[in-house]
Coordinates of C-alpha atoms in Angstrom, one line a residue:
Chain A
M1 CA -12.5 -24.0 -14.5
A2 CA -14.7 -24.2 -10.9
N3 CA -17.0 -23.5 -9.3
V4 CA -17.2 -21.8 -6.2
R5 CA -19.8 -22.3 -3.4
L6 CA -20.0 -21.2 -0.3
I7 CA -21.5 -22.7 2.6
N8 CA -23.6 -21.1 5.9
I9 CA -20.3 -18.6 5.4
D10 CA -20.3 -16.5 8.6
K11 CA -17.4 -13.9 9.3
T12 CA -17.3 -11.7 12.8
F13 CA -14.4 -9.4 13.4
N14 CA -14.2 -8.6 17.2
K15 CA -17.8 -9.2 17.6
N16 CA -19.3 -7.3 14.8
K17 CA -20.8 -9.9 11.9
V18 CA -19.9 -8.7 8.9
L19 CA -21.4 -11.1 7.1
S20 CA -23.6 -13.7 8.5
G21 CA -24.9 -17.6 7.5
L22 CA -23.6 -16.8 3.5
N23 CA -25.6 -19.1 0.7
L24 CA -24.3 -19.2 -2.7
E25 CA -23.1 -21.0 -5.9
V26 CA -21.1 -19.5 -8.0
P27 CA -21.6 -21.8 -11.7
D28 CA -18.2 -23.3 -13.4
G29 CA -17.4 -20.5 -16.3
S30 CA -19.7 -17.3 -15.2
F31 CA -19.5 -13.8 -14.3
M32 CA -20.9 -13.1 -10.9
V33 CA -21.0 -9.5 -9.3
M34 CA -21.0 -8.5 -5.4
V35 CA -22.8 -5.3 -5.0
G36 CA -24.0 -3.3 -2.0
P37 CA -23.2 -0.5 -0.2
S38 CA -20.3 0.7 1.5
G39 CA -19.6 -2.0 4.3
C40 CA -22.5 -4.4 3.3
G41 CA -19.5 -7.2 3.5
K42 CA -18.9 -7.6 -0.1
S43 CA -15.4 -7.1 0.2
T44 CA -14.9 -9.1 3.0
A45 CA -16.3 -12.0 1.4
L46 CA -14.2 -11.6 -1.6
R47 CA -11.1 -11.8 0.4
C48 CA -12.9 -15.2 2.8
I49 CA -12.9 -16.6 -0.8
A50 CA -9.5 -15.3 -2.0
G51 CA -7.9 -16.9 1.9
L52 CA -6.8 -13.4 2.7
E53 CA -9.5 -13.1 5.2
E54 CA -10.0 -16.8 7.2
V55 CA -14.3 -17.5 7.4
T56 CA -15.7 -17.8 11.4
S57 CA -17.4 -20.5 10.4
G58 CA -18.8 -21.9 7.4
T59 CA -17.7 -24.1 4.5
I60 CA -16.1 -22.7 0.9
M61 CA -15.4 -24.4 -1.7
I62 CA -13.5 -24.1 -4.9
G63 CA -14.6 -26.7 -7.7
D64 CA -14.6 -30.5 -5.6
K65 CA -11.5 -28.4 -3.3
D66 CA -13.5 -27.7 0.0
V67 CA -10.9 -24.8 0.5
T68 CA -11.7 -23.1 3.7
H69 CA -8.2 -23.5 5.8
M70 CA -6.0 -22.7 2.5
E71 CA -3.9 -21.2 1.9
P72 CA -4.6 -18.1 -1.0
K73 CA -1.9 -19.9 -2.7
D74 CA -3.2 -23.2 -2.5
R75 CA -6.6 -21.9 -3.9
N76 CA -5.7 -21.6 -7.9
I77 CA -7.5 -18.1 -8.0
A78 CA -5.9 -15.0 -8.7
M79 CA -7.2 -11.9 -7.4
V80 CA -6.9 -7.8 -9.2
F81 CA -6.7 -5.2 -6.1
Q82 CA -8.6 -2.0 -6.6
N83 CA -5.3 0.2 -6.4
Y84 CA -3.3 -3.1 -8.4
A85 CA -0.6 -3.9 -6.5
L86 CA 1.9 -3.8 -8.7
Y87 CA 5.2 -4.6 -7.4
P88 CA 6.9 -0.6 -8.1
H89 CA 10.1 -1.4 -8.3
M90 CA 9.2 -4.8 -10.8
N91 CA 9.2 -3.9 -14.5
V92 CA 5.5 -4.9 -16.4
Y93 CA 7.5 -8.4 -17.0
D94 CA 8.4 -9.1 -14.2
N95 CA 5.4 -7.7 -12.4
I96 CA 3.2 -10.4 -14.4
T97 CA 5.5 -13.9 -14.5
Y98 CA 6.6 -13.5 -10.3
G99 CA 3.8 -15.4 -9.6
L100 CA 5.3 -18.4 -12.2
K101 CA 7.9 -17.2 -11.0
V102 CA 7.1 -18.6 -7.3
R103 CA 6.2 -20.9 -8.5
G104 CA 8.5 -22.6 -9.9
I105 CA 7.4 -22.6 -13.8
P106 CA 10.5 -22.6 -16.1
A107 CA 11.9 -19.1 -17.5
D108 CA 10.7 -20.1 -21.5
E109 CA 6.9 -21.1 -20.2
R110 CA 6.7 -17.7 -18.3
K111 CA 7.7 -16.1 -21.6
R112 CA 5.3 -17.6 -23.0
R113 CA 2.5 -17.0 -21.3
A114 CA 3.7 -13.6 -19.9
L115 CA 4.5 -12.9 -24.2
E116 CA 0.1 -14.6 -24.3
A117 CA -1.3 -12.1 -21.8
A118 CA 0.8 -9.1 -23.0
K119 CA -0.8 -9.3 -26.1
L120 CA -4.4 -10.4 -24.8
L121 CA -4.2 -6.5 -23.6
G122 CA -2.8 -4.5 -25.4
L123 CA 0.7 -4.5 -23.1
D124 CA 3.5 -5.4 -25.9
G125 CA 6.1 -2.7 -25.9
L126 CA 5.3 -2.0 -21.7
L127 CA 6.9 -4.8 -21.0
E128 CA 10.5 -3.0 -20.1
R129 CA 8.7 0.1 -18.2
M130 CA 8.6 0.3 -14.4
P131 CA 5.0 0.5 -13.0
R132 CA 4.9 4.5 -12.6
Q133 CA 6.0 4.7 -15.4
L134 CA 2.6 3.1 -16.8
S135 CA -1.5 5.0 -16.0
G136 CA -3.6 4.1 -14.6
G137 CA -5.3 2.0 -17.1
Q138 CA -2.3 -0.2 -17.9
R139 CA -1.3 -0.3 -14.3
Q140 CA -4.7 -2.0 -14.0
R141 CA -4.2 -4.3 -17.6
V142 CA -1.2 -5.0 -15.9
A143 CA -2.2 -6.7 -12.9
M144 CA -5.2 -8.2 -14.9
G145 CA -2.2 -9.4 -16.6
R146 CA -0.1 -10.8 -12.7
A147 CA -4.0 -12.6 -12.6
I148 CA -4.6 -14.4 -16.4
V149 CA -1.4 -16.1 -17.0
R150 CA -1.7 -17.8 -13.9
E151 CA -4.8 -19.4 -15.6
P152 CA -6.1 -19.7 -12.4
S153 CA -9.8 -21.7 -11.9
V154 CA -11.5 -18.5 -10.0
F155 CA -10.4 -14.5 -10.9
L156 CA -11.4 -12.1 -8.1
F157 CA -11.9 -8.9 -8.9
D158 CA -12.7 -6.2 -6.2
E159 CA -13.3 -3.0 -7.9
P160 CA -10.4 -3.2 -10.6
L161 CA -12.4 -0.3 -12.0
S162 CA -12.9 2.8 -8.9
N163 CA -9.8 4.7 -9.5
L164 CA -9.6 5.6 -13.0
D165 CA -12.1 7.9 -14.8
A166 CA -14.9 7.7 -16.0
N167 CA -14.1 7.2 -19.6
L168 CA -11.5 5.2 -18.7
R169 CA -14.3 2.7 -16.5
N170 CA -15.8 2.4 -19.5
Q171 CA -13.7 1.5 -22.0
M172 CA -12.6 -1.3 -19.5
R173 CA -15.8 -2.4 -18.5
I174 CA -16.1 -3.6 -22.1
E175 CA -12.7 -5.0 -22.0
L176 CA -13.5 -6.9 -19.2
R177 CA -16.2 -8.4 -20.4
R178 CA -14.5 -9.3 -24.1
L179 CA -12.0 -10.9 -21.8
H180 CA -14.2 -12.8 -20.1
Q181 CA -15.5 -13.8 -23.3
R182 CA -13.0 -15.2 -24.5
L183 CA -11.4 -16.2 -21.0
A184 CA -14.4 -17.9 -19.8
T185 CA -13.7 -18.7 -16.4
T186 CA -15.5 -18.2 -12.9
S187 CA -14.9 -14.6 -12.1
I188 CA -15.9 -13.3 -9.0
Y189 CA -16.1 -8.8 -9.3
V190 CA -16.7 -6.5 -6.4
T191 CA -17.9 -3.9 -6.8
H192 CA -20.4 -0.1 -5.1
D193 CA -21.4 1.2 -8.9
Q194 CA -24.5 -0.2 -10.0
V195 CA -23.9 0.0 -14.2
E196 CA -20.7 -2.0 -14.0
A197 CA -23.1 -4.6 -11.9
M198 CA -25.4 -4.4 -14.3
T199 CA -23.2 -4.4 -17.9
L200 CA -20.7 -6.7 -16.9
A201 CA -22.7 -9.6 -14.4
E202 CA -24.3 -12.7 -15.5
K203 CA -25.6 -13.1 -12.1
I204 CA -25.4 -10.2 -9.7
L205 CA -25.2 -10.8 -6.3
V206 CA -26.6 -7.6 -3.4
L207 CA -25.6 -7.5 -0.6
R208 CA -27.2 -5.7 2.0
A209 CA -25.4 -6.0 5.7
G210 CA -23.6 -9.4 5.5
H211 CA -26.5 -11.3 4.2
I212 CA -27.8 -11.6 0.6
E213 CA -30.7 -9.7 -0.1
Q214 CA -31.2 -10.7 -4.0
Y215 CA -29.5 -13.3 -6.3
G216 CA -30.2 -13.6 -10.0
T217 CA -29.6 -12.1 -13.7
P218 CA -29.3 -8.2 -14.1
D219 CA -32.5 -8.7 -15.7
D220 CA -34.1 -10.5 -12.0
V221 CA -32.7 -8.1 -10.3
Y222 CA -33.3 -4.7 -12.3
L223 CA -37.3 -6.1 -13.7
R224 CA -38.1 -8.0 -9.9
P225 CA -36.4 -6.6 -7.4
A226 CA -37.0 -8.5 -4.3
S227 CA -36.9 -5.5 -1.7
V228 CA -37.3 -2.0 -1.5
F229 CA -33.3 -1.9 -0.5
V230 CA -32.7 -3.8 -4.2
A231 CA -35.0 -1.6 -5.9
Q232 CA -33.9 2.0 -5.1
F233 CA -30.2 1.1 -5.0
M234 CA -30.0 -0.4 -9.0
G235 CA -30.9 1.3 -11.1
S236 CA -30.1 5.1 -11.1
P237 CA -31.8 7.8 -10.1
S238 CA -33.3 5.1 -7.6
M239 CA -36.8 3.8 -8.1
N240 CA -39.5 5.6 -6.1
I241 CA -41.5 4.6 -3.9
V242 CA -44.7 6.1 -2.6
R243 CA -47.4 4.7 0.1
A244 CA -50.5 4.0 -1.6
K245 CA -53.3 1.7 -1.4
A246 CA -54.5 -1.7 -3.4
E247 CA -58.7 -2.1 -3.4
G248 CA -60.7 -4.0 -5.3
G249 CA -58.0 -4.0 -8.5
N250 CA -57.2 -0.7 -8.4
I251 CA -54.2 0.8 -7.0
F252 CA -54.7 4.5 -5.5
L253 CA -52.5 7.6 -4.1
P254 CA -52.9 8.4 -0.5
D255 CA -54.4 11.4 -1.4
G256 CA -57.5 8.7 -3.4
T257 CA -56.4 9.5 -6.9
K258 CA -56.8 5.5 -8.6
L259 CA -54.3 5.1 -11.1
S260 CA -55.2 4.3 -14.8
G261 CA -51.7 2.6 -15.7
V262 CA -50.9 0.3 -12.4
Q263 CA -53.2 -2.4 -12.5
A264 CA -53.6 -5.3 -9.5
A265 CA -53.9 -7.6 -12.4
D266 CA -51.5 -6.5 -14.1
I267 CA -48.2 -7.1 -11.0
N268 CA -50.3 -9.9 -9.8
I269 CA -51.0 -8.8 -6.3
S270 CA -54.9 -8.9 -7.2
G271 CA -56.1 -10.7 -3.8
R272 CA -54.4 -8.1 -2.0
S273 CA -56.0 -5.3 -0.8
G274 CA -55.0 -2.6 1.7
D275 CA -50.7 -0.5 2.3
I276 CA -48.9 -1.1 0.1
L277 CA -45.5 0.0 -1.4
L278 CA -45.9 1.7 -4.5
G279 CA -42.0 1.1 -6.8
L280 CA -41.8 3.3 -10.4
R281 CA -39.0 3.5 -11.8
S282 CA -38.2 7.3 -13.6
E283 CA -39.3 6.5 -16.8
D284 CA -41.8 4.3 -16.0
L285 CA -43.4 7.7 -14.7
I286 CA -44.6 9.2 -18.1
F287 CA -45.6 13.0 -18.9
D288 CA -49.1 13.0 -20.3
P289 CA -51.5 16.4 -20.2
E290 CA -53.9 13.5 -19.5
G291 CA -52.3 12.2 -16.7
D292 CA -54.0 11.1 -13.5
I293 CA -51.2 12.5 -10.7
H294 CA -50.2 16.0 -10.8
V295 CA -46.5 16.0 -9.7
T296 CA -44.8 19.9 -8.3
V297 CA -40.9 20.4 -10.2
D298 CA -39.1 20.4 -7.5
I299 CA -36.0 20.7 -9.0
V300 CA -34.5 19.4 -13.4
E301 CA -31.5 18.8 -13.6
A302 CA -30.6 18.7 -17.4
L303 CA -28.7 15.7 -18.2
G304 CA -28.4 16.1 -22.6
S305 CA -30.5 12.7 -23.9
D306 CA -33.0 13.2 -21.2
T307 CA -34.5 15.6 -18.1
L308 CA -35.4 14.8 -14.5
A309 CA -37.7 16.9 -12.7
Y310 CA -37.4 16.0 -9.1
C311 CA -41.5 16.7 -8.4
R312 CA -43.5 16.6 -5.4
P313 CA -46.8 15.3 -5.0
L314 CA -49.1 17.8 -5.0
S315 CA -51.4 16.6 -2.7
A316 CA -49.0 14.5 -1.0
N317 CA -49.2 14.4 3.1
P318 CA -47.2 17.2 4.1
E319 CA -45.7 16.0 6.8
K320 CA -44.4 13.0 4.6
Q321 CA -43.8 15.7 2.0
E322 CA -39.7 14.4 1.5
S323 CA -40.6 10.6 1.5
S324 CA -42.8 11.2 -0.8
S325 CA -40.8 13.5 -3.9
V326 CA -40.8 10.9 -7.1
I327 CA -38.4 11.5 -9.8
V328 CA -39.5 11.2 -13.1
R329 CA -37.1 10.8 -16.2
L330 CA -38.5 13.3 -19.6
Q331 CA -37.5 14.0 -22.5
G332 CA -33.9 15.3 -23.6
S333 CA -36.5 18.5 -25.2
Q334 CA -38.7 19.1 -22.0
R335 CA -37.2 21.2 -20.0
P336 CA -40.4 22.1 -17.2
A337 CA -39.5 24.9 -14.9
S338 CA -39.3 24.5 -10.7
G339 CA -42.6 25.4 -9.5
D340 CA -44.3 23.9 -12.7
V341 CA -47.2 21.7 -12.3
I342 CA -47.7 18.5 -14.7
R343 CA -48.9 15.7 -14.6
L344 CA -48.0 11.9 -14.5
T345 CA -49.0 9.1 -16.0
A346 CA -47.6 5.4 -14.7
R347 CA -46.9 3.3 -17.7
K348 CA -48.9 1.0 -18.1
G349 CA -48.3 -2.4 -17.2
H350 CA -44.7 -1.5 -15.1
G351 CA -45.1 -1.2 -11.4
H352 CA -43.3 -2.9 -8.6
V353 CA -45.1 -3.6 -5.0
F354 CA -44.0 -4.0 -1.3
D355 CA -45.0 -4.7 1.8
T356 CA -46.0 -1.5 4.2
E357 CA -43.9 -4.1 7.0
T358 CA -41.2 -6.9 5.6
Q359 CA -40.1 -4.4 2.6
L360 CA -40.6 -7.1 0.3
R361 CA -42.0 -7.9 -3.2
C362 CA -45.4 -9.2 -2.8
L363 CA -45.9 -11.4 -5.0
Chain B
M1 CA 13.7 26.9 -6.1
V2 CA 13.8 30.1 -7.2
E3 CA 16.9 31.1 -8.9
K4 CA 19.1 35.0 -7.7
K5 CA 20.1 37.1 -9.8
G6 CA 22.9 39.4 -9.5
L7 CA 23.9 40.9 -6.0
G8 CA 21.5 38.1 -4.2
R9 CA 24.5 35.5 -6.0
A10 CA 27.0 37.1 -4.9
L11 CA 25.7 37.7 -1.2
S12 CA 25.3 33.6 -1.2
H13 CA 27.9 32.5 -2.3
A14 CA 29.7 34.6 -0.7
V15 CA 28.0 33.2 2.9
L16 CA 28.4 30.2 1.6
L17 CA 32.3 30.1 0.9
F18 CA 32.4 31.3 4.1
G19 CA 30.4 28.8 5.9
A20 CA 32.9 26.4 3.7
A21 CA 36.2 28.4 5.1
I22 CA 35.2 27.8 8.7
V23 CA 34.7 24.3 8.0
L24 CA 37.5 24.3 6.0
F25 CA 40.5 26.0 8.3
P26 CA 41.1 23.2 10.7
L27 CA 41.5 20.2 8.2
Y28 CA 43.9 22.9 6.6
V29 CA 45.5 23.6 9.6
A30 CA 45.7 20.1 10.1
L31 CA 47.9 18.7 6.8
V32 CA 49.6 22.0 7.2
A33 CA 50.7 20.2 10.8
T34 CA 51.7 17.3 9.1
S35 CA 53.5 18.6 7.0
H36 CA 56.5 20.1 9.5
S37 CA 59.1 17.8 11.1
Y38 CA 57.8 17.7 15.4
D39 CA 59.7 20.7 16.8
V40 CA 58.6 23.9 14.7
L41 CA 55.2 23.0 15.8
I42 CA 56.0 22.7 19.6
G43 CA 54.6 26.4 20.4
T44 CA 54.0 28.1 16.7
T45 CA 51.0 26.7 15.0
P46 CA 53.1 27.4 11.0
L47 CA 50.2 28.2 8.4
W48 CA 52.6 27.0 5.4
F49 CA 53.7 23.9 4.2
G50 CA 56.9 22.4 5.3
Q51 CA 59.4 20.0 4.0
E52 CA 58.0 16.3 5.5
L53 CA 54.2 16.3 4.5
I54 CA 54.9 12.4 2.9
K55 CA 57.5 11.2 5.2
N56 CA 55.2 11.6 8.4
F57 CA 52.7 10.1 6.6
T58 CA 54.6 7.2 5.6
T59 CA 55.8 7.0 8.7
V60 CA 52.1 6.7 10.9
L61 CA 51.6 4.2 8.5
T62 CA 54.2 2.0 7.7
Q63 CA 55.7 2.2 12.3
G64 CA 52.8 4.6 14.1
L65 CA 54.0 6.2 16.6
K66 CA 56.8 4.7 18.4
A67 CA 56.0 6.4 22.2
A68 CA 52.5 5.2 21.2
G69 CA 53.4 1.3 21.2
G70 CA 54.7 1.6 17.4
I71 CA 50.7 0.0 16.0
P72 CA 51.1 1.2 12.0
V73 CA 48.3 3.0 11.4
W74 CA 46.8 0.4 8.5
V75 CA 46.4 -1.9 11.6
M76 CA 44.4 0.8 13.4
M77 CA 42.1 2.0 10.6
G78 CA 41.6 -2.1 9.6
N79 CA 40.8 -3.1 12.9
S80 CA 38.0 0.6 13.7
L81 CA 37.1 -0.7 9.6
I82 CA 36.1 -4.1 10.7
M83 CA 34.3 -2.2 13.5
A84 CA 32.9 0.4 11.7
L85 CA 31.2 -2.6 9.7
G86 CA 30.2 -5.0 11.8
I87 CA 28.2 -2.3 13.8
A88 CA 26.6 -0.6 10.3
L89 CA 25.6 -3.8 8.4
G90 CA 24.7 -6.4 12.2
K91 CA 22.3 -3.3 12.8
I92 CA 20.6 -3.0 9.3
A93 CA 20.5 -6.5 9.0
I94 CA 19.1 -6.8 13.5
S95 CA 16.5 -3.6 13.3
I96 CA 15.0 -4.5 9.4
T97 CA 14.8 -7.9 10.7
A98 CA 13.0 -7.0 13.9
A99 CA 11.5 -3.7 12.3
Y100 CA 9.6 -6.8 9.9
A101 CA 8.6 -8.5 12.5
I102 CA 6.7 -5.8 14.3
V103 CA 5.2 -4.7 10.9
F104 CA 3.9 -7.8 8.9
F105 CA 3.6 -10.6 11.4
R106 CA 0.2 -10.6 13.9
F107 CA 1.6 -12.3 17.0
R108 CA 0.8 -11.6 20.5
G109 CA 2.8 -8.6 22.2
R110 CA 3.8 -7.2 19.4
E111 CA 2.9 -3.4 20.1
L112 CA 5.1 -4.9 23.5
C113 CA 7.1 -5.3 21.9
F114 CA 8.0 -2.2 19.7
V115 CA 7.3 -0.1 23.3
L116 CA 9.8 -1.5 24.9
I117 CA 12.3 -0.7 21.4
F118 CA 11.2 1.9 20.8
I119 CA 11.6 2.6 24.9
T120 CA 15.5 2.6 24.3
L121 CA 15.8 5.0 22.3
M122 CA 15.8 7.1 25.5
M123 CA 18.2 5.5 27.3
P124 CA 21.6 6.6 26.0
V125 CA 24.8 4.6 25.5
E126 CA 26.6 5.9 28.9
V127 CA 23.8 4.5 31.2
R128 CA 24.0 0.9 30.7
I129 CA 28.3 1.4 30.1
V130 CA 29.2 0.3 33.4
P131 CA 27.2 -3.4 33.0
T132 CA 28.1 -3.7 29.4
F133 CA 31.4 -3.8 30.2
Q134 CA 30.3 -6.4 32.9
V135 CA 28.9 -8.2 30.7
A136 CA 31.5 -8.5 27.8
A137 CA 34.1 -8.4 30.5
N138 CA 32.6 -12.7 31.5
L139 CA 31.6 -13.3 27.6
N140 CA 35.5 -13.6 27.2
F141 CA 35.1 -9.9 24.9
I142 CA 38.4 -8.0 26.2
D143 CA 40.6 -7.6 23.0
S144 CA 37.6 -8.7 20.3
Y145 CA 36.7 -8.0 17.4
A146 CA 33.1 -9.2 18.9
G147 CA 33.7 -7.4 22.1
L148 CA 33.9 -4.6 19.6
I149 CA 30.7 -5.0 18.2
L150 CA 27.9 -6.6 19.6
P151 CA 27.3 -4.4 22.8
L152 CA 27.0 -1.5 20.1
I153 CA 24.8 -3.7 18.0
A154 CA 21.3 -2.5 18.2
S155 CA 19.7 0.3 17.3
A156 CA 15.9 1.1 18.3
T157 CA 16.6 3.9 16.2
A158 CA 17.2 1.8 12.7
T159 CA 13.7 -0.7 13.8
F160 CA 12.0 2.3 14.0
L161 CA 12.8 3.8 11.0
Y162 CA 12.5 1.0 9.3
R163 CA 9.1 0.3 10.9
Q164 CA 7.6 3.4 9.4
M165 CA 8.7 3.0 6.0
F166 CA 7.3 -0.5 6.6
M167 CA 4.0 0.6 6.9
T168 CA 3.8 2.7 4.0
I169 CA 3.9 -0.5 2.2
P170 CA 0.4 -1.0 0.9
Q171 CA -0.9 -4.1 2.6
E172 CA -2.2 -4.9 -1.3
L173 CA 0.7 -5.3 -1.6
L174 CA 1.0 -8.2 0.9
E175 CA -1.1 -9.6 -0.1
A176 CA -0.9 -9.7 -4.0
A177 CA 2.2 -11.7 -2.4
R178 CA 0.2 -14.0 -0.3
I179 CA -1.6 -15.2 -3.7
D180 CA 1.4 -15.0 -5.9
G181 CA 1.8 -17.6 -3.6
A182 CA 5.5 -16.1 -2.2
G183 CA 5.8 -16.9 1.6
P184 CA 7.0 -14.4 3.9
W185 CA 10.8 -15.0 2.9
R186 CA 10.2 -14.8 -0.5
F187 CA 8.3 -11.3 0.8
F188 CA 11.4 -10.3 2.4
V189 CA 13.9 -10.3 0.0
D190 CA 12.0 -9.8 -3.1
V191 CA 10.0 -7.0 -2.0
V192 CA 10.7 -5.4 1.3
L193 CA 14.4 -5.2 1.0
P194 CA 13.9 -4.0 -2.8
L195 CA 11.8 -1.5 -1.8
S196 CA 14.0 -0.3 1.6
R197 CA 17.2 0.5 -0.9
T198 CA 17.2 3.5 -1.1
N199 CA 16.6 3.5 3.0
T200 CA 19.1 0.7 3.9
A201 CA 22.1 3.1 2.0
A202 CA 21.0 5.9 4.2
L203 CA 21.3 4.1 7.2
F204 CA 24.3 3.1 6.2
V205 CA 25.8 6.3 5.6
V206 CA 24.5 7.1 9.3
L207 CA 25.9 3.8 10.7
F208 CA 28.9 3.4 9.7
I209 CA 30.2 6.9 10.8
Y210 CA 28.7 6.2 13.7
G211 CA 30.6 3.1 14.1
W212 CA 33.7 4.7 12.9
N213 CA 33.7 7.5 15.9
Q214 CA 32.8 4.9 18.3
Y215 CA 35.6 6.6 21.2
L216 CA 34.2 5.3 24.7
W217 CA 33.3 1.7 23.9
P218 CA 36.7 0.9 22.3
L219 CA 39.0 2.8 24.7
L220 CA 37.0 0.3 27.5
V221 CA 37.0 -2.7 26.1
T222 CA 40.1 -2.7 24.2
N223 CA 43.5 -3.3 26.4
Q224 CA 45.9 -4.5 23.5
E225 CA 47.5 -1.5 20.8
S226 CA 46.1 -4.0 18.1
M227 CA 43.0 -4.1 18.9
Y228 CA 43.0 0.1 18.6
T229 CA 41.1 1.7 16.8
V230 CA 42.3 5.0 15.2
V231 CA 40.0 7.2 17.2
M232 CA 40.9 6.0 20.0
G233 CA 44.4 6.0 19.2
I234 CA 44.7 9.3 18.7
Q235 CA 43.8 10.0 22.2
R236 CA 45.9 7.0 23.3
M237 CA 49.1 9.4 20.7
V238 CA 48.0 11.9 22.3
N239 CA 48.7 11.2 26.6
I240 CA 52.0 9.9 26.6
P241 CA 53.4 10.2 29.7
D242 CA 57.0 11.7 30.2
A243 CA 56.7 13.0 26.3
V244 CA 56.1 15.5 24.0
P245 CA 53.2 15.2 21.7
E246 CA 54.4 14.0 18.3
W247 CA 51.7 16.6 16.5
N248 CA 53.0 16.4 12.8
L249 CA 52.5 12.8 13.5
I250 CA 48.6 12.6 15.3
M251 CA 47.3 15.2 12.7
A252 CA 48.4 12.7 9.9
V253 CA 47.0 10.1 11.6
A254 CA 43.4 11.8 12.0
L255 CA 43.4 13.2 8.8
L256 CA 44.0 9.1 7.7
G257 CA 41.1 8.3 10.1
M258 CA 38.5 11.5 8.7
L259 CA 39.5 9.7 5.4
P260 CA 37.5 6.6 5.1
P261 CA 33.3 7.8 5.9
L262 CA 34.4 11.4 4.0
L263 CA 34.6 7.9 1.1
V264 CA 31.5 6.3 2.3
V265 CA 29.7 9.2 2.3
L266 CA 30.5 9.9 -1.0
G267 CA 30.5 7.3 -2.6
M268 CA 27.0 6.9 -1.3
Q269 CA 25.6 10.0 -2.0
K270 CA 23.4 9.9 -4.4
L271 CA 21.8 7.4 -2.7
F272 CA 21.7 8.7 0.4
V273 CA 20.1 12.4 -0.2
R274 CA 17.5 9.9 -2.3
G275 CA 16.9 7.7 0.9
L276 CA 16.7 10.6 2.7
V277 CA 13.8 12.6 0.9
E278 CA 12.1 10.0 -1.6
T279 CA 10.2 7.3 -1.4
E280 CA 10.0 4.8 -3.9
K281 CA 5.4 4.4 -3.8

């Protein structure tokens, strides 16, 4: 058990700055998810914590120990890899206990821990199998078993579920949660899947091009995204961002439409006037025959429980038609046809305002 | 594979049998020759067995050819075996460690090392045989097992094969082992060696036969009959001044000389074929 602290971490690959000035504390026993688009440095950050990459500068602390220049094996961490990295020539039992064997832990102790982990992960009957005789989900469990038996102070997960099919992924996600509730070991988890991030995390770190875009609870990140990037990255479909104007406590679309649902006072920008970026999630645009926003339906995606309508605002600026298209989440039973004009209202009190220049949230 | 029926099947069997007959015929002739006394073989090639098969084999195994120094064949076969095993195992040991260093360690000049090793692939042994002999002579390697083995022990081909095989080992496996606490040596012994088991078996077979069949080098580096190897020993038996070659005995030696490589191939066939076709990852 230990917290993890990153202090001013820089990482450069051949003059390519991958991480710059990362400062971060993962509290003891918490589950932290690093999320971001590919190439944002999340895997690199994880590998630096694991000790598989040397940081260019900065300090990594695990508990009270400065581990910056320690070998991975001395950091008391365990890692689960995306492609499982099981030893193909060892059976499940040997795979799970290899780390213990290398560390010279006696055979009966190894056996006790392996059986315990196998029971926890539902691997009881599989200990004699070879990795190639296992399904993807079982291999993933073996990889976790290998991490668990080490009883490390930190678990590191590098996109562990991304090789599994969708069903299995959902199931394993729940198992991971259960496991964490049981073991309460500090965990750092890397993924590019924002659903995984939202559901697993106690804390989410959104990374972009090597720096922290936002670090907070899932609710913080979803309900109060710190920037346009976070707003659009988290949540599916991604948040609609439209240009708007704030004036006298009201918000106007570029064509002059006054929004009745979103008032400046509701979203804490009473004092502000001028151009803003208005963020509206697809579920915060409500179908309303009396609504003040008119949009033309372009493409309709029926998801069963919901219908997603990709729409163009009627009077949008013709040059910027693409950027001002919006996605609306309708009820599953509502199926407008392509080309229909529908009317919407912004849900009262919902809406995010960002600065047009800095793209940061206006408080 | 397509299962053939009727005529097609008979035809393919006929072709296979014909091919087998062509390959086996010289062996048959050698065996027949062994079963006669030497005067029968002067000027004729009998096609059916005589009476002296056992006697001739016993002669070469116990006494050897009187005219060629009288070294029993089992001594030569012993020499050949030591040389072939030394070359095969030595090549494997050197290549696998060299490839391990090239693939898994980051050091300056890594690529250069590989290129240098690779370049030697393009040079036939004969090109360097005179300087090699000079070196061997200066080191007092003449008429010794070290002289038979050491100059042939480095192998660019094997290094290259191991390198290619190691490069298919996923990077994550190495990282998982590092996190598990295995150092380079542990990783080599516990992961890399077992994973290259089938490749090693295939290489062993190929290299053993290569070593066993060495001809030119043993011819140069040995002078005493007690250090002769079978393959070159046969040549010595054929070229005896002022004597008729005793073909019945020479054929017996040739047949005995073929035996160990055959046994190695048969014994390791399963692993050998797997090593050539399968990647176990």
